[in-house]
mmCIF file of C-alpha atoms in Angstrom:
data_model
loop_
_atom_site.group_PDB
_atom_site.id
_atom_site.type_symbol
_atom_site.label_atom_id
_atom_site.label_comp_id
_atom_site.label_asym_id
_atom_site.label_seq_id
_atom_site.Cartn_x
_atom_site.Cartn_y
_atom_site.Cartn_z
ATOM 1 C CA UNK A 1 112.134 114.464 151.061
ATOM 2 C CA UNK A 2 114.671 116.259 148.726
ATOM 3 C CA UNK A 3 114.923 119.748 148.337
ATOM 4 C CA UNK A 4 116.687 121.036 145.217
ATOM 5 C CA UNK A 5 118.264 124.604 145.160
ATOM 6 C CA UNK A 6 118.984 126.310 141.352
ATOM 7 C CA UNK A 7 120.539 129.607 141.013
ATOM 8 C CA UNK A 8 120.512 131.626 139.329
ATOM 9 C CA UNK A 9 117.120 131.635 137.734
ATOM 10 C CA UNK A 10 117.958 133.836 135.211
ATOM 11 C CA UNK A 11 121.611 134.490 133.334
ATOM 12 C CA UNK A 12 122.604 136.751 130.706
ATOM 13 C CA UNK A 13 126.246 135.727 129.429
ATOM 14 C CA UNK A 14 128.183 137.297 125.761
ATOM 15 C CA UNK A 15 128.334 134.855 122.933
ATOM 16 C CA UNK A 16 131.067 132.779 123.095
ATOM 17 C CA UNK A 17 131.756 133.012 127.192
ATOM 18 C CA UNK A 18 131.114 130.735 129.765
ATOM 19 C CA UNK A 19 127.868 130.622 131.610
ATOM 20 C CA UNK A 20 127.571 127.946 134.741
ATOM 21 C CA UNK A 21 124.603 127.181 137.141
ATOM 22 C CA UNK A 22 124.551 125.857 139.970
ATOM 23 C CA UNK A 23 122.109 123.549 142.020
ATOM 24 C CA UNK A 24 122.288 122.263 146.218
ATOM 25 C CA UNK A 25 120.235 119.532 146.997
ATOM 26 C CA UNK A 26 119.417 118.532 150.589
ATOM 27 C CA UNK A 27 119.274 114.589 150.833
ATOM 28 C CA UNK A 28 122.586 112.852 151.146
ATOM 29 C CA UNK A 29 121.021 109.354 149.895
ATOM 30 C CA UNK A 30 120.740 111.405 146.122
ATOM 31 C CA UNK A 31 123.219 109.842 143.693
ATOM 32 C CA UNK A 32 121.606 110.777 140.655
ATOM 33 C CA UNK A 33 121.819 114.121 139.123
ATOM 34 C CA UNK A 34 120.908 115.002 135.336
ATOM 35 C CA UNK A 35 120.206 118.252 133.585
ATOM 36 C CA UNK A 36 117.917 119.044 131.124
ATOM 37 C CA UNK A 37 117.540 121.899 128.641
ATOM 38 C CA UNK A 38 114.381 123.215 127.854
ATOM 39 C CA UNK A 39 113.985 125.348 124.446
ATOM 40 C CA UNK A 40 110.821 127.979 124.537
ATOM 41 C CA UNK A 41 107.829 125.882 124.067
ATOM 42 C CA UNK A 42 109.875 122.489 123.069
ATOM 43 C CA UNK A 43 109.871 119.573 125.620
ATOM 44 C CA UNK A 44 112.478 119.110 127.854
ATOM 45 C CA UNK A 45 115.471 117.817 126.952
ATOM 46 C CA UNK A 46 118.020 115.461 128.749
ATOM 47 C CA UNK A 47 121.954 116.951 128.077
ATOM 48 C CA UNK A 48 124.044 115.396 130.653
ATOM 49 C CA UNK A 49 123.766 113.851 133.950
ATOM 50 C CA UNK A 50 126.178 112.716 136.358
ATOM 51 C CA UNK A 51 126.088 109.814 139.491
ATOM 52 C CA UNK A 52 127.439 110.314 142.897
ATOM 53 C CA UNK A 53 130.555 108.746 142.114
ATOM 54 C CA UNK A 54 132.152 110.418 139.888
ATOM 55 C CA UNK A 55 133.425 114.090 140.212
ATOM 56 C CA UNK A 56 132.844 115.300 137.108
ATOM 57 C CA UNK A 57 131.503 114.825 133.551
ATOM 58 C CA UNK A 58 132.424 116.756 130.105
ATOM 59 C CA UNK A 59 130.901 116.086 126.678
ATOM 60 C CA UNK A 60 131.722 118.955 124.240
ATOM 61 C CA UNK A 61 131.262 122.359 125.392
ATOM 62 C CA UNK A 62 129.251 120.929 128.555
ATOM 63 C CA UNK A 63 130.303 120.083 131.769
ATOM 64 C CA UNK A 64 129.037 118.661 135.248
ATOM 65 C CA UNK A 65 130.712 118.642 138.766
ATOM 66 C CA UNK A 66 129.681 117.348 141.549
ATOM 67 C CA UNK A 67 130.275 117.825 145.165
ATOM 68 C CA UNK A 68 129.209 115.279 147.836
ATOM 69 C CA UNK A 69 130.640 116.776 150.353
ATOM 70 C CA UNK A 70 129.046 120.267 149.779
ATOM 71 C CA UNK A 71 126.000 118.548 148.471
ATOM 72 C CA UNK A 72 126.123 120.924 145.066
ATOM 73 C CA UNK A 73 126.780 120.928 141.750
ATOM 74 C CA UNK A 74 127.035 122.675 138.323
ATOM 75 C CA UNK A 75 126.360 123.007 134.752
ATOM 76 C CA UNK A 76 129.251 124.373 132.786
ATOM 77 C CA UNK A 77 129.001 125.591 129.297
ATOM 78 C CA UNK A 78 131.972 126.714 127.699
ATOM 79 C CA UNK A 79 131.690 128.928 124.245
ATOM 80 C CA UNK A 80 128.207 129.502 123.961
ATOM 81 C CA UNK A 81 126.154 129.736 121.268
ATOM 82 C CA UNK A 82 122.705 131.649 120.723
ATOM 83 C CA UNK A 83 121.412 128.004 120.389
ATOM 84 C CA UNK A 84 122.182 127.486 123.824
ATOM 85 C CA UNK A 85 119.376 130.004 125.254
ATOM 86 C CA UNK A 86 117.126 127.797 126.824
ATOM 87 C CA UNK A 87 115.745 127.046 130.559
ATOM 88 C CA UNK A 88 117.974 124.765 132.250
ATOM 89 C CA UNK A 89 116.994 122.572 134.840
ATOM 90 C CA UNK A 90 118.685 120.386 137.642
ATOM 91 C CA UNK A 91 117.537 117.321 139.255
ATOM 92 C CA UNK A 92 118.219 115.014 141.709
ATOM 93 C CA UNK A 93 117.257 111.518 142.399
ATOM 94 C CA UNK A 94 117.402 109.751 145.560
ATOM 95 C CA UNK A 95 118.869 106.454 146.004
ATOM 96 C CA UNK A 96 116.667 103.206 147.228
ATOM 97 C CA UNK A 97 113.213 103.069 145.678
ATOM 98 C CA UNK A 98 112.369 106.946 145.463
ATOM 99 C CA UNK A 99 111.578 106.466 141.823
ATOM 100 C CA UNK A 100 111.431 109.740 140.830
ATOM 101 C CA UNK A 101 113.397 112.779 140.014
ATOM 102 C CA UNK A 102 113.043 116.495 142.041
ATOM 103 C CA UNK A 103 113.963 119.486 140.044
ATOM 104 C CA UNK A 104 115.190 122.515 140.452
ATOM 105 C CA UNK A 105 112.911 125.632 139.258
ATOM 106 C CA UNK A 106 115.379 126.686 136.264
ATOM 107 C CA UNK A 107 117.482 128.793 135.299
ATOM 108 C CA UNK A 108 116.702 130.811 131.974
ATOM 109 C CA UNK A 109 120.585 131.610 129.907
ATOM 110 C CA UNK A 110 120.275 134.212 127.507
ATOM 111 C CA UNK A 111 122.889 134.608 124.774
ATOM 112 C CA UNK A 112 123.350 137.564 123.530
ATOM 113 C CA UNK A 113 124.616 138.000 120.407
ATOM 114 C CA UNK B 1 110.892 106.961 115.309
ATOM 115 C CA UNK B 2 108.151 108.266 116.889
ATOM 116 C CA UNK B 3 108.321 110.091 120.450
ATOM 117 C CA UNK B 4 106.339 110.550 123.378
ATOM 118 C CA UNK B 5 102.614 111.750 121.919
ATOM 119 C CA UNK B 6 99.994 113.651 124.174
ATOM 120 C CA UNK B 7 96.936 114.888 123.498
ATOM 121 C CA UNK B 8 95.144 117.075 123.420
ATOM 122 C CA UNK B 9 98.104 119.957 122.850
ATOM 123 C CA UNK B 10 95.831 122.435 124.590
ATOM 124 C CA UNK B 11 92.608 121.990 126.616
ATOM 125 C CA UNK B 12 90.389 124.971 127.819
ATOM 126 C CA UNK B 13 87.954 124.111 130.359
ATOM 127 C CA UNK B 14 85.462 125.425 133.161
ATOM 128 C CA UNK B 15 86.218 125.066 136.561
ATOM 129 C CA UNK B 16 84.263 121.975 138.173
ATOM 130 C CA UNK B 17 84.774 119.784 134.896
ATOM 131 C CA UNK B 18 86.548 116.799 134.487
ATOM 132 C CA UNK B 19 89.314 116.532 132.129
ATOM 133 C CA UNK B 20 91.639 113.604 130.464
ATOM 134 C CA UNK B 21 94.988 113.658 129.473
ATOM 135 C CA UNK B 22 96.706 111.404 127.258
ATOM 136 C CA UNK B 23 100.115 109.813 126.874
ATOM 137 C CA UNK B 24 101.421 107.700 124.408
ATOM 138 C CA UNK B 25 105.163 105.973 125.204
ATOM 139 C CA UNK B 26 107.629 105.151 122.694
ATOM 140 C CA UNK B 27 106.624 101.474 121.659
ATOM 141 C CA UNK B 28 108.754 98.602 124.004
ATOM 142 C CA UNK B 29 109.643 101.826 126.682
ATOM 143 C CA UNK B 30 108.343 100.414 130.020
ATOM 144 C CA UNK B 31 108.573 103.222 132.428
ATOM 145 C CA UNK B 32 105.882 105.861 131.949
ATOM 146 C CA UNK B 33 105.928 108.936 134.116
ATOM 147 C CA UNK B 34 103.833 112.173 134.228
ATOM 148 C CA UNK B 35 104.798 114.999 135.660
ATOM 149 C CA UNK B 36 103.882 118.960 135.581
ATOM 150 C CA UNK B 37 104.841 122.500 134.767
ATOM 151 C CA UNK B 38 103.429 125.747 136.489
ATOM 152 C CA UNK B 39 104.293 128.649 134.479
ATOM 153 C CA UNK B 40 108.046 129.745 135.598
ATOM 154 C CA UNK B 41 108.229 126.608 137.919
ATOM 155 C CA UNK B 42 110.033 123.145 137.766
ATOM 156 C CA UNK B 43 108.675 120.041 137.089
ATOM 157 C CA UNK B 44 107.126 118.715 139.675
ATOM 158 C CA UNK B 45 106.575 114.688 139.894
ATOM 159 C CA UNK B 46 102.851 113.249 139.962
ATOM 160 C CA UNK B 47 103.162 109.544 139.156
ATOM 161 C CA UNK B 48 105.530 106.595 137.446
ATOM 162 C CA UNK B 49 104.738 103.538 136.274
ATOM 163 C CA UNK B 50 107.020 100.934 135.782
ATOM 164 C CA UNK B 51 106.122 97.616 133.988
ATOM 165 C CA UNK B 52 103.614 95.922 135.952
ATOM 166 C CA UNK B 53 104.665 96.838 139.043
ATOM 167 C CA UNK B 54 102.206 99.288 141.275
ATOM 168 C CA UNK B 55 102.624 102.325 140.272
ATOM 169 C CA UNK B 56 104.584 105.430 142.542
ATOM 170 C CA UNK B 57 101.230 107.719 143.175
ATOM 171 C CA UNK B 58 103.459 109.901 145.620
ATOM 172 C CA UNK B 59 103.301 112.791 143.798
ATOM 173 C CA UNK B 60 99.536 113.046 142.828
ATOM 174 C CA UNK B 61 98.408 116.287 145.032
ATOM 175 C CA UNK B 62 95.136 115.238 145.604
ATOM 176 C CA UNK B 63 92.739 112.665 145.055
ATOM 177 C CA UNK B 64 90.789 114.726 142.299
ATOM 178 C CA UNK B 65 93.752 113.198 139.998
ATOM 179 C CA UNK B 66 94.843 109.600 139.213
ATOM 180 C CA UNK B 67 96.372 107.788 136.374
ATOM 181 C CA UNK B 68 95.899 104.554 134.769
ATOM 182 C CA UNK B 69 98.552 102.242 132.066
ATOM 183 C CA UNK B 70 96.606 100.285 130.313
ATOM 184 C CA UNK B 71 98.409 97.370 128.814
ATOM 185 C CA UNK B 72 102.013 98.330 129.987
ATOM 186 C CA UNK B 73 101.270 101.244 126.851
ATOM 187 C CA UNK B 74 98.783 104.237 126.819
ATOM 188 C CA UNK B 75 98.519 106.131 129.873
ATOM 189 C CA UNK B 76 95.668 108.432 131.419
ATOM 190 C CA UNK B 77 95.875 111.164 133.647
ATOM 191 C CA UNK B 78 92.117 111.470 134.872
ATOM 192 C CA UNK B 79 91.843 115.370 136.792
ATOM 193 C CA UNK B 80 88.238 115.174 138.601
ATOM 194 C CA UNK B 81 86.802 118.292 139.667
ATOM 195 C CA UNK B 82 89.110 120.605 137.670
ATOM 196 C CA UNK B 83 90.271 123.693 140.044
ATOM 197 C CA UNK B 84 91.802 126.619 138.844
ATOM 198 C CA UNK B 85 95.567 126.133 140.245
ATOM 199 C CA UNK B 86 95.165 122.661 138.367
ATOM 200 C CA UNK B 87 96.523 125.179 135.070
ATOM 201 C CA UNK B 88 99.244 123.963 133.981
ATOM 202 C CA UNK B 89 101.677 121.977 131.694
ATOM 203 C CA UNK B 90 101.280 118.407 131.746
ATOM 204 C CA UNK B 91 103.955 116.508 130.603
ATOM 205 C CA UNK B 92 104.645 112.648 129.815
ATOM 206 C CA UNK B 93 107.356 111.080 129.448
ATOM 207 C CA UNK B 94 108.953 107.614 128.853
ATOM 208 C CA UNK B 95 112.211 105.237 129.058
ATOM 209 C CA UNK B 96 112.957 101.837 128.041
ATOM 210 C CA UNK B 97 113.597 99.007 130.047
ATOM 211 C CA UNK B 98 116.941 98.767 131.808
ATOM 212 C CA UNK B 99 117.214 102.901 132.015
ATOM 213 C CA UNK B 100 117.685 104.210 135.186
ATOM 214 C CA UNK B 101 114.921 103.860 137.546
ATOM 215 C CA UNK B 102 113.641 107.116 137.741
ATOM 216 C CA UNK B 103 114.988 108.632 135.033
ATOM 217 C CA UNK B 104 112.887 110.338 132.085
ATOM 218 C CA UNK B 105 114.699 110.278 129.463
ATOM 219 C CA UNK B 106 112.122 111.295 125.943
ATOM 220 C CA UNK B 107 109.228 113.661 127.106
ATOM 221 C CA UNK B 108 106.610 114.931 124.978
ATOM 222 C CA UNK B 109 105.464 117.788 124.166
ATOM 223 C CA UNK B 110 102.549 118.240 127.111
ATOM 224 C CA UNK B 111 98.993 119.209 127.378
ATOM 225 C CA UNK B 112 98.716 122.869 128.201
ATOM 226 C CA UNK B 113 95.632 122.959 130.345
ATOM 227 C CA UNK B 114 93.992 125.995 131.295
ATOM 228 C CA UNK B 115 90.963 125.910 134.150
ATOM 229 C CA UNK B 116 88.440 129.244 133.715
#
């Protein structure tokens, strides 16, 4: 089955830099990958996802990539915010009637003021 | 409008017992899908129901759990024999028809359930 990869699992970054994380995943088939954001004892959250083809995704300050080839890809967050400490989590979803999503173990961004 | 409800928010209970959790979808969402949340872990998939087709079981750990969607709406996660790894955050969530198959897109807020 598929094996998702997040580092790192935790991440300190200055307000207003850029913090990314990154996630491998193991099965090729996967052509599903969203991210969620998960504030301190809220519910997850979905933020942005990206499919297999297309390279890259940007809504605001957030950004995915993708790389098939490498079998990897990232969360970008550009100008960050204290609103923006959370626990992120990756996922993947395998193509072909695996109805369901494997996630990475998270990654928790601090902003520091 | 209304989101994902579980309850209970919290359950406390002895090893041995038998516990039920409970979702409630957003009204007309027809994919239903619990999964669960070990303290500094991921989630980790245990079922998905989809319409009225059978549901995906293939993450259910053991048969001590099973689920149940009664009437394509409220869903049931039944944990026989409670042990105490079982602890955990239980979490529901829902998406509406056409949505990605295997995508949960509104969760709720879980059932925090602690085994003594």
């Amino acid at each position: 089955g598929e094996n998702v990869e997040q580092h790192p699992s935790t991440l300190s970054v200055q307000e207003g830099d850029s913090a990314v994380i990154k996630c491998t995943y193991s099965d090729s088939a996967s052509n599903y990958f969203p991210w969620y954001k998960q504030e301190l004892g809220k519910r997850p959250q979905l933020i942005i996802d990206i499919r297999s083809n297309v390279g890259e995704k940007k809504d605001q300050r957030i950004a995915v990539t993708l790389n098939k080839t490498a079998k990897h890809f990232s969360l970008h967050i550009t100008e960050t915010q204290p609103e923006d400490s959370a626990v992120y989590f990756c996922a993947a979803r395998t193509h072909f009637g695996n109805e369901k999503l494997t996630f990475g173990t998270g990654t928790r961004l601090t902003i520091i003021p | 409008g209304a989101g994902v409800s579980q309850s209970p928010s919290n359950k406390v209970t002895e090893k041995g017992k038998d516990v039920e959790l409970r979702c409630d979808p957003i009204s007309g969402h027809t994919a239903l899908y619990w999964y669960r949340q070990s303290l500094g872990q991921g989630l980790e998939f245990l079922i998905y129901f989809q319409g009225n087709s059978a549901p995906d079981k293939s993450g259910l750990p053991s048969d001590r759990f099973s689920a149940e969607r009664t009437g394509g709406s409220v869903s049931t996660l039944t944990i026989q024999r409670t042990q105490q790894e079982d602890s955990a955050v239980y979490l529901c969530a829902s998406s509406p028809q056409g949505s990605d198959r295997g995508l949960p897109r509104h969760f709720g807020d879980g059932t925090r359930l602690s085994i003594l």
